């Protein structure tokens, strides 16, 4: 299959935190025509996220932390309730999410279930996020969590029903967390038998 585009120019705009490139390309249309487009693409690497859940207790583990992008876009406190997540760096998705779970939440999960992966903001960001789930219990508790280095993460154990209510009324606004909670509904992890 031939490429749908011909790249005319690729220019590095920034490599301060992650990498931002400007692309000028010709997009081949279905009808045979070509249209020139200019886009900026932010490459922050791929990541992984996990929903830790306990069926017996009917709970999930979420985190709360400050997120500057949400603060500058209308979130007055900048605090965001979300599922544990992190960048892969040089790890496999499974390795990454096990490391993140223990660092952020304090739970040393062994068996993780890969659910799916998805591009989170394909209009301008390269990131593909790998989604996982794992059951937790107190025997897996290794430390209090809270993150490492410059992180300041609050660990929350919430009833699943409360997390769903928070998603429905807008207190949970994080896309990956909403996707994981909805997946738990679809899979019936907390369905009353």
Backbone as CSV, one residue per row, in Angstrom:
resi,resn,N_x,N_y,N_z,CA_x,CA_y,CA_z,C_x,C_y,C_z
1,UNK,0.846,-1.181,0.000,0.000,0.000,0.000,0.890,1.243,0.000
2,UNK,0.588,2.161,-0.879,1.400,3.383,-0.964,0.991,4.364,0.125
3,UNK,1.904,5.238,0.462,1.654,6.228,1.513,0.566,7.200,1.088
4,UNK,-0.330,7.579,2.024,-1.387,8.533,1.689,-0.889,9.977,1.632
5,UNK,0.381,10.192,2.030,0.914,11.551,2.021,2.320,11.590,1.439
6,UNK,2.694,12.768,0.972,4.081,13.080,0.625,4.489,14.223,1.536
7,UNK,5.487,13.977,2.389,5.950,15.018,3.304,6.840,15.982,2.536
8,UNK,6.462,17.251,2.573,7.190,18.304,1.876,8.235,18.918,2.799
9,UNK,7.869,19.091,4.082,8.782,19.711,5.044,8.484,19.184,6.443
10,UNK,9.541,18.976,7.219,9.427,18.607,8.631,10.401,19.498,9.381
11,UNK,9.854,20.317,10.296,10.682,21.286,11.008,10.508,21.111,12.516
12,UNK,11.629,20.991,13.238,11.598,20.896,14.689,11.263,22.263,15.274
13,UNK,10.172,22.329,16.057,9.770,23.583,16.697,10.215,23.642,18.152
14,UNK,10.237,22.475,18.825,10.626,22.452,20.232,11.020,21.045,20.640
15,UNK,12.019,20.961,21.508,12.356,19.690,22.143,12.685,19.933,23.612
16,UNK,11.953,20.878,24.210,12.178,21.249,25.605,11.685,20.189,26.575
17,UNK,10.448,19.762,26.468,9.884,18.768,27.365,9.670,17.479,26.592
18,UNK,8.888,17.586,25.520,8.736,16.519,24.546,9.079,17.133,23.201
19,UNK,8.670,16.532,22.102,9.094,17.001,20.783,7.892,17.523,19.998
20,UNK,8.047,18.723,19.446,7.016,19.337,18.615,7.600,19.604,17.238
21,UNK,6.965,19.009,16.203,7.369,19.222,14.815,6.253,19.907,14.043
22,UNK,6.645,20.660,13.039,5.702,21.214,12.058,5.886,20.393,10.784
23,UNK,4.766,19.883,10.266,4.781,19.112,9.026,4.015,19.866,7.947
24,UNK,4.603,19.926,6.767,3.903,20.367,5.569,3.849,19.131,4.679
25,UNK,2.626,18.738,4.272,2.496,17.520,3.484,1.372,17.634,2.477
26,UNK,1.490,16.846,1.445,0.444,16.739,0.437,-0.335,15.452,0.712
27,UNK,-1.632,15.612,0.968,-2.518,14.488,1.252,-3.220,14.067,-0.026
28,UNK,-3.065,12.794,-0.376,-3.713,12.262,-1.575,-5.170,11.960,-1.254
29,UNK,-6.065,12.549,-2.002,-7.494,12.336,-1.776,-7.984,11.077,-2.484
30,UNK,-9.138,10.581,-2.034,-9.734,9.378,-2.639,-10.031,9.586,-4.116
31,UNK,-10.433,10.816,-4.475,-10.818,11.095,-5.858,-9.630,11.346,-6.776
32,UNK,-8.420,11.210,-6.234,-7.230,11.379,-7.055,-6.576,12.733,-6.915
33,UNK,-7.239,13.681,-6.291,-6.646,14.994,-6.097,-5.660,15.002,-4.938
34,UNK,-5.017,16.141,-4.756,-4.049,16.321,-3.672,-4.342,17.652,-2.989
35,UNK,-4.254,17.667,-1.664,-4.434,18.908,-0.917,-3.228,19.072,0.014
36,UNK,-2.681,20.275,0.054,-1.537,20.547,0.940,-2.072,20.933,2.322
37,UNK,-1.475,20.336,3.353,-1.869,20.629,4.726,-0.631,20.947,5.555
38,UNK,-0.839,21.772,6.587,0.218,22.117,7.530,-0.298,21.776,8.919
39,UNK,0.459,20.955,9.651,0.049,20.539,10.982,1.249,20.543,11.913
40,UNK,0.973,20.795,13.198,1.973,20.633,14.237,1.656,19.328,14.964
41,UNK,2.697,18.529,15.218,2.530,17.221,15.846,3.400,17.167,17.091
42,UNK,2.753,16.890,18.223,3.429,16.826,19.514,3.681,15.365,19.847
43,UNK,4.955,15.003,20.013,5.331,13.621,20.316,5.769,13.540,21.770
44,UNK,4.906,12.988,22.615,5.222,12.842,24.033,5.465,11.393,24.408
45,UNK,5.486,10.511,23.414,5.677,9.095,23.676,4.352,8.418,23.992
46,UNK,4.370,7.106,24.040,3.170,6.342,24.353,3.074,6.123,25.856
47,UNK,1.887,5.754,26.312,1.667,5.582,27.742,0.802,4.369,28.039
48,UNK,0.568,4.184,29.330,-0.291,3.094,29.797,-1.113,3.593,30.976
49,UNK,-2.299,3.031,31.123,-3.188,3.377,32.236,-3.849,2.107,32.751
50,UNK,-4.292,2.155,34.015,-4.883,0.959,34.607,-6.026,1.337,35.545
51,UNK,-7.071,0.527,35.505,-8.143,0.627,36.488,-7.921,-0.489,37.497
52,UNK,-7.617,-0.097,38.731,-7.518,-1.056,39.831,-8.901,-1.165,40.448
53,UNK,-9.410,-2.399,40.547,-10.771,-2.589,41.059,-10.821,-3.782,42.002
54,UNK,-11.775,-3.712,42.933,-11.988,-4.790,43.895,-13.469,-5.140,43.847
55,UNK,-13.788,-6.277,43.227,-15.185,-6.694,43.067,-15.854,-6.946,44.412
56,UNK,-15.141,-7.608,45.324,-15.735,-7.969,46.615,-16.148,-6.722,47.390
57,UNK,-15.323,-5.699,47.391,-15.635,-4.462,48.102,-16.456,-3.491,47.253
58,UNK,-16.472,-3.693,45.930,-17.193,-2.784,45.033,-16.492,-1.445,44.895
59,UNK,-15.139,-1.469,44.871,-14.371,-0.219,44.859,-13.367,-0.164,43.707
60,UNK,-12.919,1.062,43.449,-11.843,1.307,42.489,-10.833,2.243,43.147
61,UNK,-9.608,2.192,42.652,-8.557,3.105,43.103,-8.345,4.158,42.025
62,UNK,-8.485,5.417,42.401,-8.190,6.537,41.504,-7.178,7.440,42.194
63,UNK,-6.625,8.357,41.429,-5.672,9.312,41.984,-6.165,10.726,41.719
64,UNK,-5.660,11.650,42.527,-5.958,13.068,42.293,-4.617,13.796,42.284
65,UNK,-4.407,14.584,41.224,-3.183,15.363,41.142,-3.386,16.618,40.312
66,UNK,-2.464,17.555,40.460,-2.530,18.818,39.731,-2.088,18.605,38.294
67,UNK,-2.872,19.139,37.356,-2.569,19.059,35.918,-2.645,20.459,35.327
68,UNK,-1.484,21.052,35.023,-1.433,22.425,34.520,-2.268,22.632,33.251
69,UNK,-2.297,21.701,32.265,-3.128,21.954,31.093,-4.609,22.150,31.434
70,UNK,-5.107,21.420,32.449,-6.513,21.597,32.822,-6.709,22.932,33.518
71,UNK,-5.717,23.351,34.287,-5.793,24.634,35.001,-5.896,25.799,34.014
72,UNK,-5.071,25.775,32.972,-5.101,26.874,32.002,-6.284,26.777,31.057
73,UNK,-7.041,25.665,31.148,-8.227,25.511,30.301,-9.508,25.385,31.125
74,UNK,-9.592,26.154,32.215,-10.860,26.293,32.914,-11.052,25.489,34.176
75,UNK,-10.134,24.601,34.535,-10.258,23.838,35.772,-9.631,24.679,36.887
76,UNK,-10.469,25.361,37.664,-9.993,26.359,38.627,-8.957,25.840,39.605
77,UNK,-9.107,24.612,40.075,-8.137,24.070,41.037,-6.955,23.402,40.339
78,UNK,-7.133,22.998,39.104,-6.099,22.267,38.384,-6.005,20.806,38.796
79,UNK,-6.788,20.413,39.808,-6.753,19.034,40.293,-7.644,18.159,39.408
80,UNK,-7.145,16.961,39.107,-7.872,16.053,38.238,-7.923,14.672,38.880
81,UNK,-9.110,14.099,38.888,-9.317,12.738,39.378,-9.120,11.810,38.194
82,UNK,-8.232,10.813,38.355,-7.933,9.970,37.203,-7.419,8.602,37.610
83,UNK,-7.419,7.711,36.639,-6.827,6.389,36.818,-5.314,6.534,36.772
84,UNK,-4.640,5.648,37.437,-3.176,5.595,37.433,-2.683,5.476,35.987
85,UNK,-1.623,6.225,35.644,-1.092,6.194,34.278,0.335,6.713,34.257
86,UNK,1.020,6.426,33.169,2.367,6.950,32.988,2.882,6.688,31.588
87,UNK,3.989,7.337,31.265,4.626,7.155,29.965,5.469,5.883,29.965
88,UNK,5.529,5.236,28.800,6.261,3.983,28.687,7.765,4.171,28.870
89,UNK,8.285,5.283,28.413,9.734,5.490,28.374,10.349,4.299,27.635
90,UNK,11.211,3.542,28.257,11.831,2.401,27.569,11.275,1.068,28.040
91,UNK,10.074,1.065,28.617,9.472,-0.161,29.146,8.359,-0.657,28.228
92,UNK,8.018,-1.926,28.382,6.835,-2.456,27.707,5.614,-1.857,28.403
93,UNK,4.453,-1.847,27.756,3.254,-1.327,28.420,2.966,-2.023,29.745
94,UNK,3.130,-3.358,29.793,2.857,-4.105,31.022,3.828,-3.725,32.135
95,UNK,5.108,-3.625,31.792,6.125,-3.225,32.774,5.829,-1.827,33.306
96,UNK,5.533,-0.932,32.378,5.243,0.458,32.739,4.097,0.530,33.731
97,UNK,2.991,-0.153,33.432,1.811,0.029,34.269,1.977,-0.627,35.637
98,UNK,2.740,-1.697,35.710,3.033,-2.281,37.024,3.865,-1.307,37.861
99,UNK,4.882,-0.686,37.227,5.713,0.307,37.921,4.888,1.506,38.374
100,UNK,4.046,2.010,37.474,3.226,3.182,37.810,2.254,2.865,38.935
101,UNK,1.664,1.675,38.903,0.704,1.301,39.942,1.359,1.326,41.318
102,UNK,2.552,0.774,41.430,3.208,0.741,42.735,3.674,2.135,43.159
103,UNK,4.159,2.941,42.203,4.621,4.292,42.534,3.460,5.215,42.908
104,UNK,2.395,5.195,42.098,1.299,6.138,42.303,0.314,5.685,43.368
105,UNK,-0.039,4.397,43.362,-1.108,3.928,44.256,-0.603,3.107,45.434
106,UNK,0.607,2.567,45.334,1.145,1.720,46.390,0.790,0.259,46.249
107,UNK,0.020,-0.121,45.227,-0.370,-1.516,45.030,0.571,-2.203,44.035
108,UNK,1.118,-3.341,44.441,2.002,-4.147,43.598,1.161,-5.205,42.895
109,UNK,0.610,-4.839,41.758,-0.257,-5.764,41.025,0.594,-6.698,40.177
110,UNK,0.223,-7.960,40.161,0.949,-8.944,39.365,0.277,-9.149,38.027
111,UNK,-0.905,-9.756,38.059,-1.640,-10.015,36.825,-2.396,-8.774,36.387
112,UNK,-2.079,-8.321,35.175,-2.814,-7.204,34.594,-3.457,-7.695,33.303
113,UNK,-4.657,-7.213,33.035,-5.364,-7.599,31.813,-5.299,-6.446,30.827
114,UNK,-4.758,-6.725,29.639,-4.729,-5.703,28.578,-6.131,-5.620,27.989
115,UNK,-6.692,-4.419,28.000,-8.048,-4.221,27.496,-8.038,-3.802,26.028
116,UNK,-7.299,-2.746,25.716,-7.225,-2.207,24.359,-6.186,-1.107,24.352
117,UNK,-5.930,-0.530,23.189,-5.120,0.679,23.124,-5.816,1.666,22.201
118,UNK,-5.532,2.957,22.415,-6.236,3.995,21.661,-5.363,5.235,21.523
119,UNK,-5.516,5.923,20.387,-4.900,7.239,20.210,-5.784,8.231,20.942
120,UNK,-5.189,9.028,21.830,-5.995,9.851,22.721,-6.347,11.227,22.166
121,UNK,-5.515,11.792,21.332,-5.796,13.097,20.739,-5.133,13.158,19.367
122,UNK,-5.638,12.355,18.407,-4.940,12.142,17.137,-4.864,13.357,16.222
123,UNK,-5.555,14.431,16.563,-5.472,15.634,15.743,-4.153,16.376,15.899
124,UNK,-3.399,16.089,16.966,-2.155,16.819,17.149,-1.132,16.143,18.037
125,UNK,-1.492,15.001,18.652,-0.584,14.330,19.581,-0.399,12.882,19.126
126,UNK,0.854,12.404,19.137,1.147,11.047,18.655,0.781,9.961,19.653
127,UNK,0.579,10.306,20.911,0.433,9.319,21.990,-0.633,8.260,21.734
128,UNK,-0.212,7.013,21.919,-1.133,5.874,21.958,-1.101,5.361,23.388
129,UNK,-2.278,5.195,23.981,-2.382,4.780,25.370,-2.848,3.333,25.440
130,UNK,-2.136,2.526,26.238,-2.472,1.121,26.456,-3.295,1.029,27.736
131,UNK,-4.487,0.442,27.636,-5.428,0.362,28.753,-5.378,-1.018,29.395
132,UNK,-5.287,-1.019,30.736,-5.217,-2.254,31.509,-6.214,-2.205,32.659
133,UNK,-6.445,-3.364,33.238,-7.227,-3.468,34.472,-6.613,-4.571,35.312
134,UNK,-6.763,-4.439,36.620,-6.286,-5.484,37.538,-7.089,-5.408,38.819
135,UNK,-7.348,-6.564,39.382,-8.004,-6.598,40.685,-6.957,-6.353,41.761
136,UNK,-7.354,-5.611,42.775,-6.451,-5.350,43.889,-7.122,-5.791,45.183
137,UNK,-6.293,-5.999,46.199,-6.783,-6.217,47.555,-5.676,-5.747,48.493
138,UNK,-5.963,-5.711,49.775,-5.005,-5.157,50.735,-3.707,-5.950,50.817
139,UNK,-3.730,-7.230,50.452,-2.491,-8.018,50.488,-1.484,-7.537,49.446
140,UNK,-1.945,-6.790,48.454,-1.060,-6.267,47.407,-0.495,-4.886,47.759
141,UNK,-0.926,-4.355,48.892,-0.478,-3.022,49.305,0.988,-3.088,49.712
142,UNK,1.841,-2.333,49.000,3.278,-2.328,49.241,3.746,-1.062,49.951
143,UNK,3.074,0.052,49.667,3.438,1.348,50.243,2.238,2.272,50.129
144,UNK,2.307,3.479,50.702,1.140,4.368,50.658,0.882,5.016,49.305
145,UNK,1.799,4.869,48.351,1.627,5.511,47.050,1.937,6.989,47.128
146,UNK,1.491,7.736,46.149,1.706,9.182,46.144,2.685,9.665,45.109
147,UNK,3.312,8.747,44.377,4.223,9.150,43.314,5.658,9.267,43.774
148,UNK,6.502,9.685,42.842,7.933,9.847,43.099,8.378,11.223,42.624
149,UNK,9.590,11.606,43.010,10.236,12.837,42.564,9.333,14.051,42.778
150,UNK,8.895,14.677,41.674,8.121,15.918,41.777,6.603,15.685,41.770
151,UNK,6.167,14.433,41.919,4.732,14.140,41.929,4.151,14.348,43.330
152,UNK,2.908,14.769,43.379,2.178,14.926,44.636,0.786,14.360,44.393
153,UNK,0.669,13.043,44.556,-0.536,12.313,44.162,-1.284,11.829,45.391
154,UNK,-2.587,12.121,45.401,-3.468,11.611,46.451,-4.124,10.336,45.938
155,UNK,-4.094,9.274,46.731,-4.684,7.990,46.359,-6.069,7.902,46.983
156,UNK,-7.067,7.577,46.172,-8.449,7.493,46.634,-9.036,6.123,46.327
157,UNK,-9.635,5.514,47.342,-10.410,4.295,47.135,-11.867,4.704,47.183
158,UNK,-12.566,4.515,46.070,-13.958,4.967,45.952,-14.883,3.801,45.645
159,UNK,-16.099,3.836,46.173,-17.098,2.878,45.703,-17.296,3.078,44.195
160,UNK,-17.402,1.966,43.465,-17.596,2.053,42.019,-18.813,2.921,41.694
161,UNK,-19.881,2.769,42.448,-21.099,3.554,42.191,-20.825,5.050,42.338
162,UNK,-19.978,5.433,43.284,-19.631,6.849,43.455,-18.773,7.339,42.288
163,UNK,-17.836,6.505,41.830,-17.009,6.887,40.678,-17.890,7.099,39.447
164,UNK,-18.888,6.252,39.250,-19.804,6.415,38.112,-20.615,7.701,38.263
165,UNK,-21.098,7.978,39.476,-21.834,9.224,39.715,-20.945,10.436,39.428
166,UNK,-19.676,10.361,39.820,-18.732,11.455,39.580,-18.459,11.629,38.087
167,UNK,-18.428,10.534,37.361,-18.268,10.602,35.908,-19.512,11.249,35.287
168,UNK,-20.681,10.836,35.766,-21.929,11.345,35.195,-22.186,12.811,35.512
169,UNK,-21.744,13.279,36.687,-22.013,14.683,37.023,-20.839,15.617,36.716
170,UNK,-19.772,15.087,36.110,-18.678,15.937,35.660,-17.535,16.120,36.639
171,UNK,-17.576,15.482,37.792,-16.434,15.589,38.706,-15.244,14.797,38.197
172,UNK,-15.487,13.758,37.414,-14.413,13.051,36.711,-14.475,13.506,35.261
173,UNK,-13.419,14.184,34.817,-13.372,14.736,33.468,-12.244,14.153,32.620
174,UNK,-11.480,13.243,33.184,-10.343,12.664,32.484,-10.805,11.578,31.520
175,UNK,-10.447,11.716,30.247,-10.913,10.798,29.214,-10.552,9.345,29.445
176,UNK,-9.300,9.080,29.811,-8.881,7.685,29.996,-9.635,7.030,31.147
177,UNK,-9.901,7.821,32.195,-10.618,7.294,33.355,-12.066,6.993,32.991
178,UNK,-12.685,7.881,32.254,-14.058,7.660,31.788,-14.121,6.397,30.941
179,UNK,-13.144,6.216,30.047,-13.125,5.026,29.200,-12.989,3.752,30.044
180,UNK,-12.133,3.785,31.048,-11.956,2.611,31.907,-13.202,2.316,32.734
181,UNK,-13.823,3.340,33.293,-15.046,3.130,34.078,-16.168,2.579,33.200
182,UNK,-16.292,3.122,31.989,-17.317,2.617,31.075,-17.018,1.176,30.661
183,UNK,-15.748,0.852,30.512,-15.375,-0.525,30.187,-15.779,-1.467,31.324
184,UNK,-15.592,-1.027,32.553,-16.001,-1.836,33.708,-17.509,-2.080,33.696
185,UNK,-18.270,-1.059,33.283,-19.727,-1.227,33.165,-20.045,-2.263,32.088
186,UNK,-19.422,-2.118,30.927,-19.675,-3.028,29.808,-19.343,-4.469,30.187
187,UNK,-18.228,-4.639,30.878,-17.795,-5.983,31.270,-18.585,-6.538,32.453
188,UNK,-19.359,-5.693,33.119,-20.183,-6.159,34.223,-19.396,-6.532,35.465
189,UNK,-18.260,-5.884,35.692,-17.410,-6.223,36.830,-18.099,-5.985,38.167
190,UNK,-19.035,-5.043,38.181,-19.709,-4.725,39.442,-21.204,-4.984,39.373
191,UNK,-21.612,-5.774,38.412,-23.041,-6.082,38.258,-23.524,-6.902,39.446
192,UNK,-24.681,-6.555,39.927,-25.288,-7.310,41.031,-25.831,-8.620,40.466
193,UNK,-25.416,-9.739,41.037,-25.811,-11.051,40.544,-27.048,-11.481,41.123
